[in-house]
Tab-separated table of C-alpha atoms in Angstrom:
chain	number	residue	atom	x	y	z
A	135	MET	CA	-47.528	287.141	9.368
A	136	THR	CA	-51.022	287.731	8.164
A	137	ASN	CA	-51.388	284.131	7.205
A	138	VAL	CA	-50.842	283.161	10.795
A	139	LEU	CA	-52.371	286.072	12.940
A	140	ARG	CA	-55.784	285.906	11.530
A	141	TRP	CA	-59.230	286.927	13.038
A	142	ASP	CA	-61.991	284.281	13.011
A	143	GLN	CA	-65.303	285.431	14.198
A	144	ASP	CA	-66.829	282.836	16.552
A	145	ASN	CA	-70.419	283.514	15.364
A	146	LYS	CA	-69.368	282.665	11.852
A	147	SER	CA	-67.947	279.137	12.755
A	148	SER	CA	-68.465	276.653	9.876
A	149	SER	CA	-71.192	274.082	10.125
A	150	VAL	CA	-68.515	271.440	10.479
A	151	GLU	CA	-67.260	273.100	13.670
A	152	ASP	CA	-70.786	273.295	15.002
A	153	VAL	CA	-71.522	269.628	14.304
A	154	CYS	CA	-68.059	268.704	16.136
A	155	ALA	CA	-69.020	270.748	19.254
A	156	SER	CA	-72.557	269.356	19.137
A	157	PHE	CA	-71.382	265.777	18.796
A	158	VAL	CA	-68.945	265.825	21.652
A	159	GLU	CA	-71.435	267.674	23.866
A	160	ALA	CA	-73.952	265.076	23.053
A	161	MET	CA	-71.556	262.225	23.898
A	162	THR	CA	-70.445	263.794	27.307
A	163	ASN	CA	-72.259	262.913	30.547
A	164	GLY	CA	-74.718	264.832	32.577
A	165	ALA	CA	-72.347	267.209	34.318
A	166	ARG	CA	-70.608	267.999	31.134
A	167	SER	CA	-73.769	268.543	29.298
A	168	GLN	CA	-74.351	271.656	31.458
A	169	LEU	CA	-71.778	273.531	29.482
A	170	THR	CA	-72.918	275.325	26.352
A	171	THR	CA	-71.309	277.275	23.580
A	172	ASP	CA	-73.654	280.274	24.166
A	173	PHE	CA	-73.538	280.351	27.978
A	174	TYR	CA	-72.532	284.022	28.116
A	175	SER	CA	-74.485	285.225	25.186
A	176	GLN	CA	-76.782	287.206	27.339
A	177	THR	CA	-74.684	287.960	30.299
A	178	CYS	CA	-71.478	288.836	28.556
A	179	PRO	CA	-71.990	289.287	24.875
A	180	SER	CA	-68.529	290.744	24.228
A	181	LEU	CA	-66.683	288.062	25.888
A	182	LEU	CA	-65.195	286.198	22.869
A	183	SER	CA	-64.174	289.474	21.200
A	184	THR	CA	-62.542	290.793	24.244
A	185	VAL	CA	-60.449	287.578	24.840
A	186	ARG	CA	-59.532	287.421	21.263
A	187	LYS	CA	-58.165	290.946	21.372
A	188	GLN	CA	-56.018	290.240	24.499
A	189	VAL	CA	-54.562	286.902	23.160
A	190	GLN	CA	-53.848	288.461	19.788
A	191	SER	CA	-51.993	291.409	21.370
A	192	ALA	CA	-50.022	288.909	23.670
A	193	ILE	CA	-48.981	286.712	20.746
A	194	LYS	CA	-48.025	289.751	18.650
A	195	THR	CA	-45.622	290.676	21.482
A	196	GLU	CA	-44.260	287.106	21.962
A	197	MET	CA	-45.343	284.445	19.499
A	198	ARG	CA	-44.389	281.785	21.947
A	199	MET	CA	-47.172	282.813	24.153
A	200	ALA	CA	-49.670	280.802	22.001
A	201	ALA	CA	-48.121	277.653	23.153
A	202	SER	CA	-47.768	278.810	26.836
A	203	LEU	CA	-51.514	279.690	26.957
A	204	LEU	CA	-52.436	276.390	25.311
A	205	ARG	CA	-50.267	274.350	27.906
A	206	LEU	CA	-51.823	276.322	30.876
A	207	HIS	CA	-55.323	274.993	29.927
A	208	PHE	CA	-53.882	271.498	29.458
A	209	HIS	CA	-52.128	271.625	32.789
A	210	ASP	CA	-55.402	272.997	34.372
A	211	CYS	CA	-57.684	270.327	33.155
A	212	PHE	CA	-55.423	267.438	34.130
A	213	VAL	CA	-55.486	268.328	37.812
A	214	ASN	CA	-59.017	268.208	39.385
A	215	GLY	CA	-60.529	269.069	36.095
A	216	CYS	CA	-60.793	272.443	34.227
A	217	ASP	CA	-61.270	274.725	37.181
A	218	ALA	CA	-58.552	277.185	36.876
A	219	SER	CA	-56.778	275.773	39.899
A	220	VAL	CA	-53.383	276.141	38.064
A	221	LEU	CA	-53.774	279.912	38.277
A	222	LEU	CA	-53.985	280.116	42.145
A	223	ASP	CA	-51.062	281.661	44.075
A	224	GLY	CA	-49.927	280.214	47.165
A	225	ASP	CA	-47.118	278.276	48.979
A	226	ASN	CA	-45.118	275.491	47.452
A	227	SER	CA	-48.082	273.068	47.864
A	228	THR	CA	-49.876	274.558	45.077
A	229	GLU	CA	-49.972	273.356	41.446
A	230	LYS	CA	-47.602	276.405	40.390
A	231	PHE	CA	-44.883	274.685	42.313
A	232	ALA	CA	-45.394	271.192	40.805
A	233	LEU	CA	-42.441	269.788	38.923
A	234	ALA	CA	-44.234	270.237	35.504
A	235	ASN	CA	-45.073	273.907	36.169
A	236	VAL	CA	-42.309	275.538	38.484
A	237	ASN	CA	-40.267	277.747	36.250
A	238	SER	CA	-41.938	276.334	33.305
A	239	ALA	CA	-45.732	277.297	33.233
A	240	ARG	CA	-46.248	280.859	31.980
A	241	GLY	CA	-48.839	283.252	30.727
A	242	PHE	CA	-50.288	284.052	34.003
A	243	GLU	CA	-49.994	287.811	33.434
A	244	VAL	CA	-51.801	287.475	30.077
A	245	ILE	CA	-54.715	285.665	31.904
A	246	ASP	CA	-54.634	288.482	34.455
A	247	ALA	CA	-55.009	291.121	31.521
A	248	ILE	CA	-57.864	289.066	29.819
A	249	LYS	CA	-59.670	288.846	33.243
A	250	SER	CA	-59.278	292.529	33.884
A	251	ALA	CA	-60.585	293.569	30.447
A	252	VAL	CA	-63.617	291.092	30.842
A	253	GLU	CA	-64.460	292.368	34.238
A	254	SER	CA	-64.442	295.885	32.743
A	255	SER	CA	-67.460	295.031	30.745
A	256	CYS	CA	-68.871	292.013	32.576
A	257	SER	CA	-68.135	292.259	36.251
A	258	GLY	CA	-68.310	288.844	38.221
A	259	VAL	CA	-69.841	286.845	35.405
A	260	VAL	CA	-67.001	284.968	33.617
A	261	SER	CA	-64.933	282.275	35.218
A	262	CYS	CA	-61.070	282.111	34.978
A	263	ALA	CA	-61.540	278.522	33.880
A	264	ASP	CA	-63.680	279.681	30.738
A	265	ILE	CA	-61.138	282.318	30.074
A	266	LEU	CA	-58.340	279.605	30.022
A	267	ALA	CA	-60.591	277.451	27.725
A	268	ILE	CA	-61.190	280.260	25.218
A	269	ALA	CA	-57.552	281.654	25.321
A	270	ALA	CA	-56.286	278.157	24.418
A	271	ARG	CA	-58.609	278.006	21.490
A	272	ASP	CA	-57.615	281.505	20.279
A	273	SER	CA	-53.968	280.660	20.641
A	274	VAL	CA	-54.350	277.692	18.240
A	275	VAL	CA	-56.320	279.873	15.720
A	276	LEU	CA	-53.975	282.712	15.760
A	277	SER	CA	-51.136	280.390	15.167
A	278	GLY	CA	-52.813	279.083	12.043
A	279	GLY	CA	-54.558	275.940	13.505
A	280	PRO	CA	-58.278	275.065	13.396
A	281	THR	CA	-61.012	276.890	15.181
A	282	TRP	CA	-64.026	275.385	17.225
A	283	ARG	CA	-66.830	276.624	19.294
A	284	VAL	CA	-65.892	276.509	22.897
A	285	LEU	CA	-68.126	274.965	25.489
A	286	LEU	CA	-68.534	277.338	28.347
A	287	GLY	CA	-70.203	277.450	31.948
A	288	ARG	CA	-67.262	276.225	34.061
A	289	ARG	CA	-66.872	277.717	37.553
A	290	ASP	CA	-63.485	278.290	39.363
A	291	GLY	CA	-62.238	275.691	41.969
A	292	LEU	CA	-61.138	276.593	45.509
A	293	VAL	CA	-58.245	274.386	45.961
A	294	SER	CA	-54.780	273.973	44.085
A	295	ASN	CA	-53.315	270.646	44.672
A	296	GLY	CA	-49.490	270.358	43.741
A	297	THR	CA	-49.383	266.784	44.902
A	298	LEU	CA	-51.922	265.772	42.529
A	299	ALA	CA	-50.366	267.713	39.850
A	300	ASN	CA	-47.206	265.819	40.292
A	301	ALA	CA	-48.996	262.556	39.943
A	302	ALA	CA	-51.432	263.610	37.115
A	303	LEU	CA	-49.495	265.479	34.580
A	304	PRO	CA	-47.426	263.490	31.906
A	305	SER	CA	-43.779	264.009	32.068
A	306	PRO	CA	-41.314	264.190	28.950
A	307	PHE	CA	-39.301	261.428	30.600
A	308	GLU	CA	-42.232	258.852	31.096
A	309	ALA	CA	-42.675	255.675	29.187
A	310	LEU	CA	-45.515	255.499	26.773
A	311	ASP	CA	-47.663	253.121	28.783
A	312	ALA	CA	-47.366	255.525	31.814
A	313	ILE	CA	-48.432	258.585	29.624
A	314	ILE	CA	-51.362	256.641	28.121
A	315	GLN	CA	-52.523	255.658	31.587
A	316	LYS	CA	-52.483	259.418	32.796
A	317	PHE	CA	-54.676	260.257	29.906
A	318	VAL	CA	-57.018	257.285	30.708
A	319	ASP	CA	-57.163	258.477	34.346
A	320	VAL	CA	-58.908	261.712	33.185
A	321	GLY	CA	-61.164	259.945	30.572
A	322	LEU	CA	-58.990	260.411	27.535
A	323	ASN	CA	-57.893	257.833	24.975
A	324	ILE	CA	-55.087	257.070	22.649
A	325	THR	CA	-56.436	259.200	20.007
A	326	GLU	CA	-56.422	262.067	22.349
A	327	VAL	CA	-52.815	261.150	23.504
A	328	VAL	CA	-51.648	261.630	20.023
A	329	SER	CA	-53.693	264.512	18.834
A	330	LEU	CA	-53.098	266.405	21.953
A	331	SER	CA	-49.307	265.829	21.810
A	332	GLY	CA	-49.587	267.463	18.424
A	333	GLY	CA	-49.918	270.708	20.357
A	334	HIS	CA	-46.183	270.606	20.499
A	335	THR	CA	-46.257	271.816	16.724
A	336	ILE	CA	-45.837	275.261	18.491
A	337	GLY	CA	-43.602	276.383	21.406
A	338	LEU	CA	-40.223	275.877	23.017
A	339	ALA	CA	-38.700	273.388	25.306
A	340	LYS	CA	-35.665	273.792	27.746
A	341	CYS	CA	-32.601	271.615	27.386
A	342	ALA	CA	-33.409	270.155	30.745
A	343	THR	CA	-36.601	268.375	29.337
A	344	PHE	CA	-34.580	266.547	26.522
A	345	ASP	CA	-30.805	266.587	27.383
A	346	ASN	CA	-31.179	263.126	28.934
A	347	ARG	CA	-31.498	261.881	25.294
A	348	LEU	CA	-28.151	263.470	24.105
A	349	PHE	CA	-25.386	261.800	25.807
A	350	ASN	CA	-26.219	259.039	28.240
A	351	PHE	CA	-29.644	257.844	27.492
A	352	SER	CA	-31.151	255.660	30.268
A	353	GLY	CA	-27.651	254.730	31.474
A	354	THR	CA	-26.434	253.280	28.279
A	355	GLY	CA	-23.553	255.836	27.985
A	356	ALA	CA	-24.637	256.715	24.480
A	357	PRO	CA	-27.355	258.977	22.889
A	358	ASP	CA	-30.896	258.115	22.291
A	359	THR	CA	-30.565	255.929	18.998
A	360	THR	CA	-34.034	257.062	17.943
A	361	MET	CA	-32.915	260.713	17.453
A	362	GLU	CA	-31.774	261.702	13.952
A	363	ALA	CA	-28.077	262.146	13.623
A	364	THR	CA	-27.914	265.898	12.513
A	365	MET	CA	-30.409	267.003	15.012
A	366	LEU	CA	-28.394	265.082	17.735
A	367	ALA	CA	-25.336	266.756	16.769
A	368	ASP	CA	-27.026	270.165	16.774
A	369	LEU	CA	-28.521	269.752	20.096
A	370	GLN	CA	-25.315	268.254	21.625
A	371	SER	CA	-23.770	271.491	20.770
A	372	PHE	CA	-26.612	273.616	21.955
A	373	CYS	CA	-26.965	271.699	25.211
A	374	PRO	CA	-23.638	270.469	26.256
A	375	VAL	CA	-22.861	268.406	29.395
A	376	ASN	CA	-22.793	270.949	32.317
A	377	GLY	CA	-24.233	273.667	29.986
A	378	ASP	CA	-27.125	275.985	30.647
A	379	SER	CA	-30.034	273.593	31.063
A	380	ASN	CA	-32.435	276.453	30.825
A	381	ARG	CA	-31.697	277.345	27.063
A	382	PHE	CA	-34.692	276.937	24.829
A	383	THR	CA	-35.295	275.445	21.337
A	384	ALA	CA	-38.250	274.697	19.156
A	385	LEU	CA	-40.267	271.644	19.897
A	386	ASP	CA	-41.215	271.399	16.316
A	387	ARG	CA	-37.889	271.805	14.505
A	388	ASN	CA	-38.055	273.853	11.277
A	389	SER	CA	-41.758	274.868	11.946
A	390	THR	CA	-41.541	276.698	15.265
A	391	ASP	CA	-44.540	278.977	15.281
A	392	LEU	CA	-47.059	277.517	12.908
A	393	PHE	CA	-49.848	275.268	13.989
A	394	ASP	CA	-49.685	272.340	11.508
A	395	ASN	CA	-48.923	268.631	11.128
A	396	HIS	CA	-45.114	269.138	10.789
A	397	TYR	CA	-44.720	267.767	14.205
A	398	PHE	CA	-45.896	264.405	13.189
A	399	LYS	CA	-43.679	264.482	10.046
A	400	ASN	CA	-40.719	265.080	12.307
A	401	LEU	CA	-41.587	262.077	14.410
A	402	LEU	CA	-41.319	259.988	11.187
A	403	ASN	CA	-37.821	261.194	10.710
A	404	GLY	CA	-36.548	260.833	14.299
A	405	LYS	CA	-36.839	264.563	14.933
A	406	GLY	CA	-38.978	264.581	17.945
A	407	LEU	CA	-37.572	266.618	20.565
A	408	LEU	CA	-38.923	265.297	23.753
A	409	GLY	CA	-38.635	261.581	24.529
A	410	SER	CA	-42.399	261.669	25.106
A	411	ASP	CA	-42.805	262.814	21.530
A	412	GLN	CA	-40.563	260.411	19.775
A	413	ILE	CA	-41.864	257.336	21.709
A	414	LEU	CA	-45.372	257.986	20.033
A	415	TYR	CA	-43.696	256.536	16.775
A	416	SER	CA	-40.452	254.788	17.840
A	417	SER	CA	-41.266	252.868	20.981
A	418	ASP	CA	-41.971	249.074	20.970
A	419	LEU	CA	-45.627	249.967	22.521
A	420	ALA	CA	-46.204	252.545	19.695
A	421	VAL	CA	-46.467	249.914	17.266
A	422	SER	CA	-49.816	248.598	18.700
A	423	THR	CA	-51.100	251.946	19.869
A	424	THR	CA	-49.932	255.310	18.653
A	425	LYS	CA	-47.863	254.873	15.727
A	426	SER	CA	-50.491	254.430	13.159
A	427	LEU	CA	-52.083	257.719	14.151
A	428	VAL	CA	-48.799	259.540	13.828
A	429	ASP	CA	-48.545	258.079	10.315
A	430	SER	CA	-52.032	259.303	9.596
A	431	TYR	CA	-51.588	262.763	10.882
A	432	SER	CA	-48.267	263.197	9.032
A	433	SER	CA	-49.948	262.776	5.724
A	434	ASN	CA	-53.326	264.263	6.536
A	435	SER	CA	-53.400	267.601	8.285
A	436	GLN	CA	-57.233	268.006	8.088
A	437	LEU	CA	-57.484	264.658	10.020
A	438	PHE	CA	-55.186	265.951	12.560
A	439	PHE	CA	-57.062	269.209	12.862
A	440	ASN	CA	-60.330	267.450	13.190
A	441	ASP	CA	-59.216	264.963	15.902
A	442	PHE	CA	-57.349	267.922	17.664
A	443	VAL	CA	-60.482	269.845	17.835
A	444	ASN	CA	-62.458	267.088	19.204
A	445	SER	CA	-59.797	266.148	21.736
A	446	MET	CA	-59.678	269.848	23.023
A	447	ILE	CA	-63.263	269.900	23.353
A	448	LYS	CA	-63.300	266.595	25.430
A	449	MET	CA	-60.377	267.548	27.438
A	450	GLY	CA	-62.042	270.954	28.139
A	451	ASN	CA	-64.891	268.986	29.716
A	452	ILE	CA	-62.869	266.996	32.319
A	453	SER	CA	-64.766	267.319	35.572
A	454	PRO	CA	-66.024	271.022	35.304
A	455	LEU	CA	-67.533	272.707	38.226
A	456	THR	CA	-71.030	273.903	37.292
A	457	GLY	CA	-74.189	275.238	38.757
A	458	THR	CA	-73.506	276.480	42.429
A	459	ASN	CA	-70.125	274.402	42.734
A	460	GLY	CA	-67.018	276.483	42.950
A	461	GLU	CA	-67.175	280.244	42.307
A	462	ILE	CA	-66.547	282.957	39.816
A	463	ARG	CA	-63.294	284.406	40.959
A	464	LYS	CA	-62.857	288.158	40.958
A	465	ASN	CA	-59.067	287.638	40.778
A	466	CYS	CA	-57.747	284.641	38.816
A	467	ARG	CA	-54.851	284.175	41.394
A	468	ALA	CA	-56.883	283.878	44.507
A	469	VAL	CA	-60.036	282.510	45.985
A	470	ASN	CA	-62.641	285.052	46.791
A	471	SER	CA	-62.451	286.268	50.406
């Protein structure tokens, strides 16, 4: 597994990565430009190596954790911006209880472990929101994907809004126009829809998130015709009617744990697992929006990596709290008392 679990020192990032970060930073607005890649260089110089060590340990224990940590950052940023609101414990009105997160979002204990390790060397300095952003990057790198310099300086939010999460987070059952609109609502475009969907090159999904495609798709009484026949038969056996909807299978069939462009090759062959994956290539709207990008990424992994990096940097800069806004949480699960 040495070709997957590798260590990339942040201070040795290539000039290309520096240019990517600098370009996106220059293109962002005033609030975003307060974030910098060296925000903690004086106040917590060990931050990046501390986070990397913890993420590496978590992924060695369970490879799936890489996808879980990447997803946490995504689900955080789409709701009130990247403010670690997804981490807050509370009643069923919080984001943890939103439909896209309840019994689904995971990795909270890993974030706790990272926060504890960081606090040991830099108490009260580093936000949980920044830890999420670094952990997401490290998860990609340690799964064989690209690296980038993470912009830092976010502060932690004081409110977790489950209602907003239900409205803002894309669903695997939605049509492409609805998914695109949710990205547009947070300042992201069609390139970001497709490249960030490529994060599904790692990770697992429950039968409940795709079994609607297997037997009676959209009330037709038949399976989704865009799913490849062998894969359909396998999944019908794995997720039978009235079976266990909590069973897991790979999002990227035949390339489960490696961060690569295989996800897009699968879409070309009708092997996207979620409806929201396959519609990027097979829906009518895809012809004029997302299909050409799927084609490009399937044949050019470097283009996918470059666009994914820029999209992650841009997503990580959705409405950050900076300056004196928000706080630096002592415990990522609770606002400071």
